[in-house]
Coordinates of C-alpha atoms and ligand atoms in Angstrom, one line a residue:
M11 CA 68.7 22.8 -12.5
T12 CA 66.0 25.1 -10.8
F13 CA 62.9 25.9 -12.7
N14 CA 61.8 29.4 -13.1
R15 CA 57.9 29.0 -12.7
R16 CA 57.0 32.1 -14.5
A17 CA 59.4 31.4 -17.4
T18 CA 58.0 27.9 -17.6
R19 CA 54.4 29.1 -17.7
R20 CA 55.2 31.4 -20.5
Q21 CA 56.8 28.6 -22.4
F22 CA 53.5 26.7 -22.3
I23 CA 52.1 29.3 -24.8
S24 CA 54.9 30.9 -26.6
N25 CA 57.0 27.8 -27.5
G26 CA 54.2 25.3 -27.2
I27 CA 56.5 23.2 -25.0
V28 CA 54.7 20.4 -23.2
V29 CA 55.2 20.8 -19.5
S30 CA 53.3 18.9 -17.1
G31 CA 50.9 20.4 -14.5
A32 CA 53.1 19.0 -11.8
L33 CA 56.2 20.9 -13.2
A34 CA 54.1 24.1 -13.2
L35 CA 53.3 23.5 -9.6
G36 CA 56.9 23.5 -8.5
L37 CA 56.6 19.8 -7.8
R38 CA 59.4 18.9 -10.0
G39 CA 61.8 16.3 -8.7
T40 CA 59.3 15.1 -6.1
N41 CA 57.3 12.0 -5.9
L42 CA 54.1 14.1 -6.4
A43 CA 55.5 15.3 -9.5
A44 CA 55.7 11.8 -11.0
E45 CA 52.3 10.9 -9.6
A46 CA 50.8 14.2 -11.1
Q47 CA 52.2 13.5 -14.5
T48 CA 50.1 10.4 -14.6
N49 CA 47.1 12.4 -13.5
Q50 CA 45.3 12.1 -16.8
P51 CA 41.9 10.4 -17.5
G52 CA 42.7 6.8 -17.4
G53 CA 46.1 7.5 -15.8
P54 CA 47.3 4.7 -13.4
S55 CA 47.6 6.5 -10.1
P56 CA 45.0 8.8 -8.8
I57 CA 46.4 11.3 -6.3
P58 CA 44.5 11.1 -3.0
A59 CA 43.4 14.8 -2.2
A60 CA 45.0 14.7 1.3
A61 CA 48.4 13.8 -0.3
M62 CA 48.1 16.8 -2.5
G63 CA 47.2 19.0 0.3
I64 CA 44.1 20.4 -1.5
T65 CA 41.6 20.2 1.3
G66 CA 41.2 22.3 4.5
P67 CA 43.9 25.0 4.5
G68 CA 44.9 23.8 1.2
S69 CA 41.5 24.4 -0.4
L70 CA 40.6 27.0 -2.9
K71 CA 38.1 28.5 -0.5
A72 CA 40.7 28.7 2.3
H73 CA 43.2 30.4 0.0
A74 CA 40.4 32.7 -1.4
G75 CA 39.0 33.4 1.9
A76 CA 42.5 34.5 3.4
K77 CA 42.2 37.4 0.8
G78 CA 38.7 38.3 1.4
L79 CA 37.4 36.4 -1.7
L80 CA 34.7 33.7 -1.9
F81 CA 35.4 30.8 -4.4
G82 CA 32.9 28.5 -5.9
T83 CA 31.2 26.9 -8.8
A84 CA 28.0 26.4 -10.8
V85 CA 26.3 23.1 -10.0
E86 CA 22.9 21.5 -9.9
A87 CA 21.4 20.0 -6.7
Q88 CA 20.7 16.9 -8.9
L89 CA 24.5 16.4 -9.6
L90 CA 25.3 16.9 -5.9
S91 CA 22.8 14.4 -4.7
S92 CA 23.9 11.7 -7.5
N93 CA 27.6 12.1 -7.6
V94 CA 29.3 11.9 -4.2
D95 CA 32.9 12.7 -5.6
V96 CA 31.4 16.0 -7.2
A97 CA 29.7 16.7 -3.9
Q98 CA 32.9 16.2 -1.9
I99 CA 34.8 18.5 -4.1
V100 CA 32.1 21.2 -3.6
I101 CA 32.2 20.7 0.2
D102 CA 35.9 20.8 0.3
Q103 CA 36.5 23.7 -2.1
C104 CA 33.5 26.1 -2.2
S105 CA 32.4 28.9 -0.1
I106 CA 29.8 29.9 -2.7
L107 CA 27.6 28.1 -5.2
V108 CA 25.2 29.0 -8.1
A109 CA 22.6 26.9 -9.7
E110 CA 23.7 26.2 -13.4
N111 CA 20.2 26.2 -14.7
S112 CA 17.4 25.5 -12.2
M113 CA 16.8 29.2 -11.1
K114 CA 16.4 30.4 -14.6
M115 CA 12.8 31.3 -15.8
G116 CA 12.5 28.4 -18.1
P117 CA 13.2 25.7 -15.7
M118 CA 11.5 27.6 -12.9
R119 CA 8.3 28.3 -14.7
P120 CA 6.8 25.0 -16.2
T121 CA 3.5 27.0 -16.8
P122 CA 2.5 30.7 -16.7
T123 CA 0.8 30.1 -13.3
T124 CA 3.2 27.6 -11.6
Y125 CA 6.7 27.8 -10.1
S126 CA 9.2 25.0 -9.7
F127 CA 11.4 25.8 -6.8
E128 CA 12.8 22.2 -6.1
G129 CA 16.2 22.6 -7.7
G130 CA 16.8 26.0 -6.1
D131 CA 15.5 24.9 -2.7
A132 CA 17.8 21.8 -2.8
L133 CA 21.0 23.8 -3.6
V134 CA 20.0 26.4 -0.9
A135 CA 19.6 23.5 1.5
F136 CA 22.9 21.9 0.5
G137 CA 24.5 25.2 1.0
E138 CA 23.0 25.6 4.4
A139 CA 24.1 22.1 5.4
H140 CA 27.7 22.8 4.5
G141 CA 28.1 26.6 5.3
I142 CA 28.3 27.5 1.6
K143 CA 26.6 30.7 0.3
V144 CA 24.5 30.5 -2.8
R145 CA 24.0 32.9 -5.7
G146 CA 20.7 33.3 -7.6
H147 CA 21.1 33.1 -11.4
N148 CA 19.1 34.7 -12.9
L149 CA 15.8 36.6 -12.8
N150 CA 15.8 38.1 -16.3
W151 CA 17.4 36.8 -19.3
H152 CA 16.7 36.8 -23.1
A153 CA 17.5 32.9 -23.2
Q154 CA 16.1 29.9 -21.5
L155 CA 12.7 31.4 -21.4
P156 CA 9.8 29.1 -20.7
R157 CA 8.2 27.2 -23.6
W158 CA 5.0 29.2 -23.2
F159 CA 6.7 32.6 -23.2
N160 CA 6.4 33.6 -26.9
A161 CA 2.7 32.7 -27.0
T162 CA 1.8 34.3 -23.7
A163 CA 3.8 37.5 -23.4
T164 CA 2.4 40.7 -24.9
R165 CA 3.2 44.3 -24.6
D166 CA 0.2 44.6 -22.3
N167 CA 1.1 42.0 -19.9
A168 CA 4.8 41.8 -19.9
R169 CA 5.3 44.4 -17.3
Q170 CA 3.1 42.3 -14.9
L171 CA 4.8 39.1 -16.0
L172 CA 8.2 40.4 -15.2
V173 CA 7.3 42.0 -11.8
D174 CA 5.3 38.7 -10.8
H175 CA 8.1 36.5 -11.7
I176 CA 10.8 38.5 -9.9
S177 CA 8.6 39.3 -6.8
T178 CA 7.7 35.7 -6.4
V179 CA 11.1 34.1 -7.1
A180 CA 13.2 36.7 -5.3
G181 CA 10.6 36.6 -2.4
H182 CA 10.7 32.9 -2.2
F183 CA 14.5 33.0 -1.6
K184 CA 14.4 36.1 0.5
G185 CA 17.3 36.2 3.0
K186 CA 18.9 33.0 1.8
L187 CA 20.9 34.1 -1.1
H188 CA 24.3 36.0 -1.3
S189 CA 23.3 37.7 -4.6
W190 CA 21.1 37.6 -7.6
D191 CA 22.0 38.0 -11.2
V192 CA 19.0 40.2 -11.7
V193 CA 19.5 40.9 -15.3
N194 CA 21.7 38.6 -17.6
E195 CA 23.3 39.6 -20.8
A196 CA 21.1 42.7 -21.8
V197 CA 23.8 44.4 -23.7
N198 CA 24.9 43.5 -27.1
P199 CA 26.2 46.5 -29.2
P200 CA 26.2 44.5 -32.6
D201 CA 22.3 44.8 -32.4
G202 CA 22.8 48.4 -33.5
R203 CA 20.8 50.3 -30.9
P204 CA 22.3 53.7 -29.8
E205 CA 22.7 52.7 -26.1
G206 CA 24.0 49.2 -27.1
L207 CA 21.2 47.0 -25.6
R208 CA 20.3 43.7 -26.9
N209 CA 17.2 43.6 -29.1
G210 CA 16.0 40.8 -27.1
P211 CA 12.4 39.8 -26.1
W212 CA 12.2 41.8 -22.9
L213 CA 13.5 45.0 -24.6
K214 CA 11.0 44.4 -27.5
L215 CA 8.2 44.0 -25.1
L216 CA 9.0 46.8 -22.6
G217 CA 11.8 48.9 -24.0
P218 CA 15.0 49.7 -21.9
E219 CA 12.8 50.2 -18.8
F220 CA 12.7 46.5 -18.2
I221 CA 16.1 46.8 -16.6
P222 CA 15.5 49.3 -13.8
L223 CA 12.1 47.7 -13.3
A224 CA 13.7 44.3 -12.7
F225 CA 16.3 45.6 -10.2
R226 CA 13.7 47.8 -8.2
T227 CA 11.3 44.7 -8.2
A228 CA 14.3 42.5 -6.9
R229 CA 15.2 45.0 -4.2
A230 CA 11.6 45.4 -3.0
A231 CA 11.4 41.4 -2.7
D232 CA 14.7 40.8 -0.9
P233 CA 16.2 44.0 0.6
D234 CA 19.6 42.5 1.6
V235 CA 20.7 40.4 -1.3
L236 CA 23.4 41.8 -3.6
L237 CA 21.8 42.8 -6.9
T238 CA 24.0 42.1 -10.0
Y239 CA 24.2 42.8 -13.6
N240 CA 25.8 39.9 -15.3
D241 CA 27.3 39.7 -18.8
Y242 CA 29.9 38.0 -21.0
G243 CA 32.3 39.1 -24.0
I244 CA 34.0 41.8 -21.7
E245 CA 37.2 40.1 -20.7
T246 CA 39.6 41.2 -23.5
D247 CA 40.7 44.4 -25.2
S248 CA 39.2 43.5 -28.5
D249 CA 37.0 46.1 -30.3
G250 CA 33.8 44.1 -29.6
D251 CA 34.7 43.7 -25.9
V252 CA 35.7 47.4 -25.5
K253 CA 32.5 48.6 -27.1
K254 CA 30.5 46.2 -24.8
R255 CA 32.2 47.4 -21.7
A256 CA 31.5 50.9 -22.7
A257 CA 27.8 50.2 -23.1
I258 CA 27.6 48.3 -19.7
L259 CA 29.4 51.1 -18.0
E260 CA 26.8 53.5 -19.4
L261 CA 24.0 51.4 -18.3
V262 CA 25.3 51.0 -14.7
R263 CA 26.3 54.6 -14.4
G264 CA 22.9 55.6 -15.5
M265 CA 21.3 53.3 -12.9
K266 CA 23.4 54.7 -10.2
E267 CA 22.5 58.2 -11.3
D268 CA 18.8 57.3 -11.4
K269 CA 19.2 55.6 -7.7
V270 CA 18.2 52.2 -9.3
P271 CA 19.4 49.6 -6.8
I272 CA 22.5 47.7 -8.1
D273 CA 25.4 46.4 -6.1
A274 CA 27.7 44.5 -8.3
V275 CA 28.6 43.7 -11.9
G276 CA 29.3 40.0 -12.9
I277 CA 32.0 39.3 -15.4
Q278 CA 31.0 36.0 -16.7
S279 CA 34.7 35.2 -17.8
H280 CA 34.0 32.4 -20.5
I281 CA 37.4 33.0 -21.9
H282 CA 39.6 31.3 -24.5
V283 CA 43.0 29.6 -23.8
G284 CA 45.8 32.1 -24.5
W285 CA 43.9 35.0 -22.9
S286 CA 46.8 37.3 -22.1
T287 CA 47.4 40.0 -19.5
A288 CA 48.7 42.0 -22.5
D289 CA 45.0 42.2 -23.4
S290 CA 43.9 43.5 -20.0
K291 CA 44.6 47.2 -19.8
G292 CA 41.1 48.2 -20.6
L293 CA 39.7 45.6 -18.3
R294 CA 41.6 46.8 -15.5
E295 CA 40.7 50.4 -15.9
W296 CA 37.0 49.4 -16.5
M297 CA 37.0 47.5 -13.2
R298 CA 38.6 50.4 -11.5
T299 CA 35.8 52.7 -12.9
L300 CA 33.1 50.3 -11.5
R301 CA 34.8 50.3 -8.2
G302 CA 34.6 54.2 -8.2
L303 CA 30.9 53.9 -8.7
G304 CA 30.8 51.9 -5.5
L305 CA 30.0 48.6 -7.2
K306 CA 31.5 45.1 -6.3
I307 CA 32.6 42.8 -9.1
F308 CA 32.0 39.1 -9.3
V309 CA 33.7 36.6 -11.5
T310 CA 30.5 34.6 -12.2
E311 CA 31.1 31.9 -14.8
M312 CA 34.8 31.3 -15.3
D313 CA 35.9 28.5 -17.6
I314 CA 38.6 28.3 -20.4
N315 CA 37.7 27.1 -23.8
D316 CA 40.6 25.3 -25.5
D317 CA 39.0 25.1 -28.9
T318 CA 41.6 27.4 -30.3
W319 CA 44.6 25.5 -29.0
K320 CA 46.8 24.2 -31.7
T321 CA 47.1 20.6 -30.7
N322 CA 44.9 17.9 -29.2
D323 CA 47.5 16.7 -26.6
P324 CA 45.6 16.7 -23.2
A325 CA 48.8 17.4 -21.1
E326 CA 49.8 20.5 -23.4
I327 CA 46.1 21.7 -23.3
D328 CA 46.0 21.4 -19.5
A329 CA 49.3 23.3 -19.2
A330 CA 48.1 26.1 -21.4
V331 CA 44.7 26.2 -19.7
A332 CA 46.6 26.5 -16.3
Q333 CA 48.7 29.2 -17.6
T334 CA 45.7 31.1 -18.8
Y335 CA 43.9 30.6 -15.6
H336 CA 46.7 32.1 -13.8
D337 CA 47.2 35.1 -16.0
Y338 CA 43.4 35.9 -15.9
M339 CA 43.1 35.4 -12.0
D340 CA 46.2 37.5 -11.5
V341 CA 44.5 40.4 -13.1
M342 CA 41.2 39.8 -11.6
V343 CA 42.1 39.3 -8.0
S344 CA 44.4 42.3 -8.1
E345 CA 41.3 44.4 -8.5
P346 CA 40.0 45.2 -4.8
A347 CA 36.3 45.4 -5.9
V348 CA 36.4 41.6 -7.0
A349 CA 34.7 39.8 -4.1
A350 CA 33.9 36.3 -5.6
V351 CA 35.2 33.9 -8.2
L352 CA 33.1 31.2 -9.5
T353 CA 33.8 28.5 -12.3
W354 CA 31.1 27.4 -14.6
G355 CA 31.1 23.8 -13.5
V356 CA 33.1 21.5 -11.2
T357 CA 34.8 19.0 -13.4
D358 CA 35.6 18.5 -17.1
A359 CA 32.9 15.7 -17.1
H360 CA 30.2 18.3 -16.6
T361 CA 30.9 21.4 -18.5
W362 CA 28.5 23.2 -20.7
L363 CA 31.2 23.1 -23.4
A364 CA 30.9 19.4 -23.7
G365 CA 29.7 18.1 -26.8
R366 CA 30.6 21.4 -28.5
R367 CA 33.1 22.4 -30.9
F368 CA 33.7 25.6 -32.9
G369 CA 33.9 25.0 -36.5
P370 CA 31.5 25.3 -39.5
R371 CA 28.9 27.2 -37.4
P372 CA 29.8 30.6 -36.1
H373 CA 28.8 30.0 -32.5
G374 CA 29.3 26.3 -31.7
G375 CA 28.8 23.1 -33.5
G376 CA 27.9 19.4 -33.2
P377 CA 29.2 16.8 -30.7
R378 CA 32.8 16.1 -29.9
P379 CA 33.6 12.4 -30.6
G380 CA 33.2 10.3 -27.7
Q381 CA 31.8 12.8 -25.2
V382 CA 28.3 12.2 -23.7
T383 CA 27.9 13.7 -20.4
G384 CA 25.3 14.8 -17.8
Q385 CA 25.6 18.2 -19.4
A386 CA 24.6 17.0 -22.8
A387 CA 21.6 15.3 -21.0
G388 CA 20.7 18.5 -19.4
R389 CA 20.8 20.4 -22.6
A390 CA 18.6 17.6 -24.3
A391 CA 16.1 18.2 -21.4
G392 CA 16.2 21.9 -21.8
Q393 CA 15.4 21.4 -25.5
A394 CA 12.6 19.0 -24.8
A395 CA 11.2 21.7 -22.5
G396 CA 11.2 24.1 -25.4
Q397 CA 13.7 26.4 -24.0
V398 CA 15.9 28.6 -26.3
E399 CA 19.3 26.9 -26.6
V400 CA 22.2 28.9 -25.4
L401 CA 25.5 28.4 -27.3
P402 CA 29.0 29.4 -26.0
P403 CA 30.5 32.6 -27.5
G404 CA 32.7 31.9 -30.4
P405 CA 36.4 32.1 -30.5
P406 CA 38.1 35.5 -30.7
P407 CA 38.1 36.9 -34.2
G408 CA 41.1 35.8 -36.3
Q409 CA 41.8 32.7 -34.3
S410 CA 41.8 29.4 -36.1
T411 CA 39.3 26.7 -35.2
Q412 CA 39.8 23.0 -35.4
Q413 CA 37.2 20.4 -35.9
N414 CA 37.0 16.9 -34.5
R415 CA 38.8 17.9 -31.3
P416 CA 38.8 15.9 -28.2
P417 CA 36.6 16.8 -25.3
E418 CA 37.1 20.3 -23.8
R419 CA 39.2 20.6 -20.6
P420 CA 38.0 23.9 -19.3
L421 CA 37.7 23.4 -15.6
L422 CA 39.9 22.9 -12.4
F423 CA 39.1 19.2 -12.0
D424 CA 39.5 16.6 -14.7
A425 CA 36.7 14.1 -15.7
N426 CA 38.1 11.8 -13.1
N427 CA 37.5 14.4 -10.3
K428 CA 41.3 15.0 -9.9
P429 CA 42.8 18.6 -9.7
K430 CA 44.4 19.7 -12.7
A431 CA 47.3 22.2 -13.0
A432 CA 44.8 24.9 -13.3
F433 CA 43.7 24.2 -9.7
F434 CA 47.1 25.2 -8.5
T435 CA 47.6 28.2 -10.7
V436 CA 44.4 29.6 -9.6
R437 CA 45.2 28.9 -6.0
D438 CA 48.6 30.5 -6.5
A439 CA 47.0 33.6 -8.0
F440 CA 44.7 33.9 -5.0
D441 CA 47.7 34.1 -2.7
T442 CA 49.2 37.0 -4.8
R443 CA 46.1 39.2 -3.9
T444 CA 47.3 42.3 -1.9
A445 CA 44.0 44.2 -2.5
Ligands
XIL529 C1 24.3 27.5 -19.8 C2 24.2 26.2 -18.9 O1 25.6 25.9 -18.5 C3 23.8 25.1 -20.0 O2 23.6 23.9 -19.2 C4 22.4 25.5 -20.7 O3 22.1 24.6 -21.6 C5 22.7 26.9 -21.3 O4 23.1 27.8 -20.4 N1 25.9 32.3 -19.8 C6 25.0 32.2 -18.7 C7 24.6 30.8 -18.2 O5 24.6 33.2 -18.1 O6 23.4 30.8 -17.7 C8 24.9 29.7 -19.4 O7 24.6 28.5 -18.8 C9 26.3 29.9 -19.9 C10 26.4 31.3 -20.6

């Protein structure tokens, strides 16, 4: 019997049939198929990277690069220096990196007069040592602000605070970065403002002008870096996502008209398992419109939340996540403006979704049993520093949630640093790009 790959992938979701990642990879009947089926945490035989052909010409960066795309991930320099396996994956697979936290204003600004560049500098040094580009994330956001922010920022000094921060930080990294997320998540139509902007701290202090001010200041500090507006909740054709896309389009269109320097839009891509191409017509059109405005598009923070999946079976979850990655990537890489794809984390052991489950609270909940990771530790550190906690967006409306779920499996490598089926479906999707 020959296996129809596409039909098999559809079955992952429509019938809930458990098909191992190896089958999805077309490895059925080979020794690798047998090995890959044991490739679960605690499974008996880890597959050497070379045997899987996932490095060099088999790497994600090679397959992406052949189609004019960068591939990469969010990571912290601290993790790269303390975990050789993760560092090796990054070296093998990535042509671009982004700091998961260390270049945000909270971590970057221990006091109103000091800057902490260590984490960002170390990531840039790692990138230079291994020929990997680095993105900056981010210069302006409503969350992860410094502990001193609320007591210090006023309507009188906020403009100077914003300009000083961006000039100093973008100036420090001048010439060293591929792109900056200049403004992150400034749109939130549910806040009820006519233009759809988020009623966040910077808006309250400065009004909508904080956005063009941030971009102009970034351009003055680093003339060649690509300036990006980055946001989430724009990846489906749900009412909320459609409204948010429209508001972002108005924002960036207005910036273009006013000659505000902006080069790209970042689509965070924190999506849920089961995201479907049937839900992507509006997304495709929107990306086409952005391209028409001369903007590039980056997939900046991709991961797939499995919280809405109907069972706890890891093999089934991995198959469904792999399917969802493929479907999403298929849509994204077929858009010529898409120039880079980054996941938000390297392995399932270090994901911001760790220790989270959706359930009683609308946007995140308590720890998942048995999961304590570096990410959880990082979050604890962030809280200790008095930063605003950031919770993942909740599941799509109408989807059921389950409590007491096992750890999330949202990335391309499992918690034992082994490639998952999703690795291969993403790589396959890169290969289909004709743009
Ligand atoms: C997350 C980090 O992954 C966590 O470690 C931190 O506790 C909170 O922030 N959107 C963004 C990212 O733009 O900066 C967020 O990163 C995830 C959501």
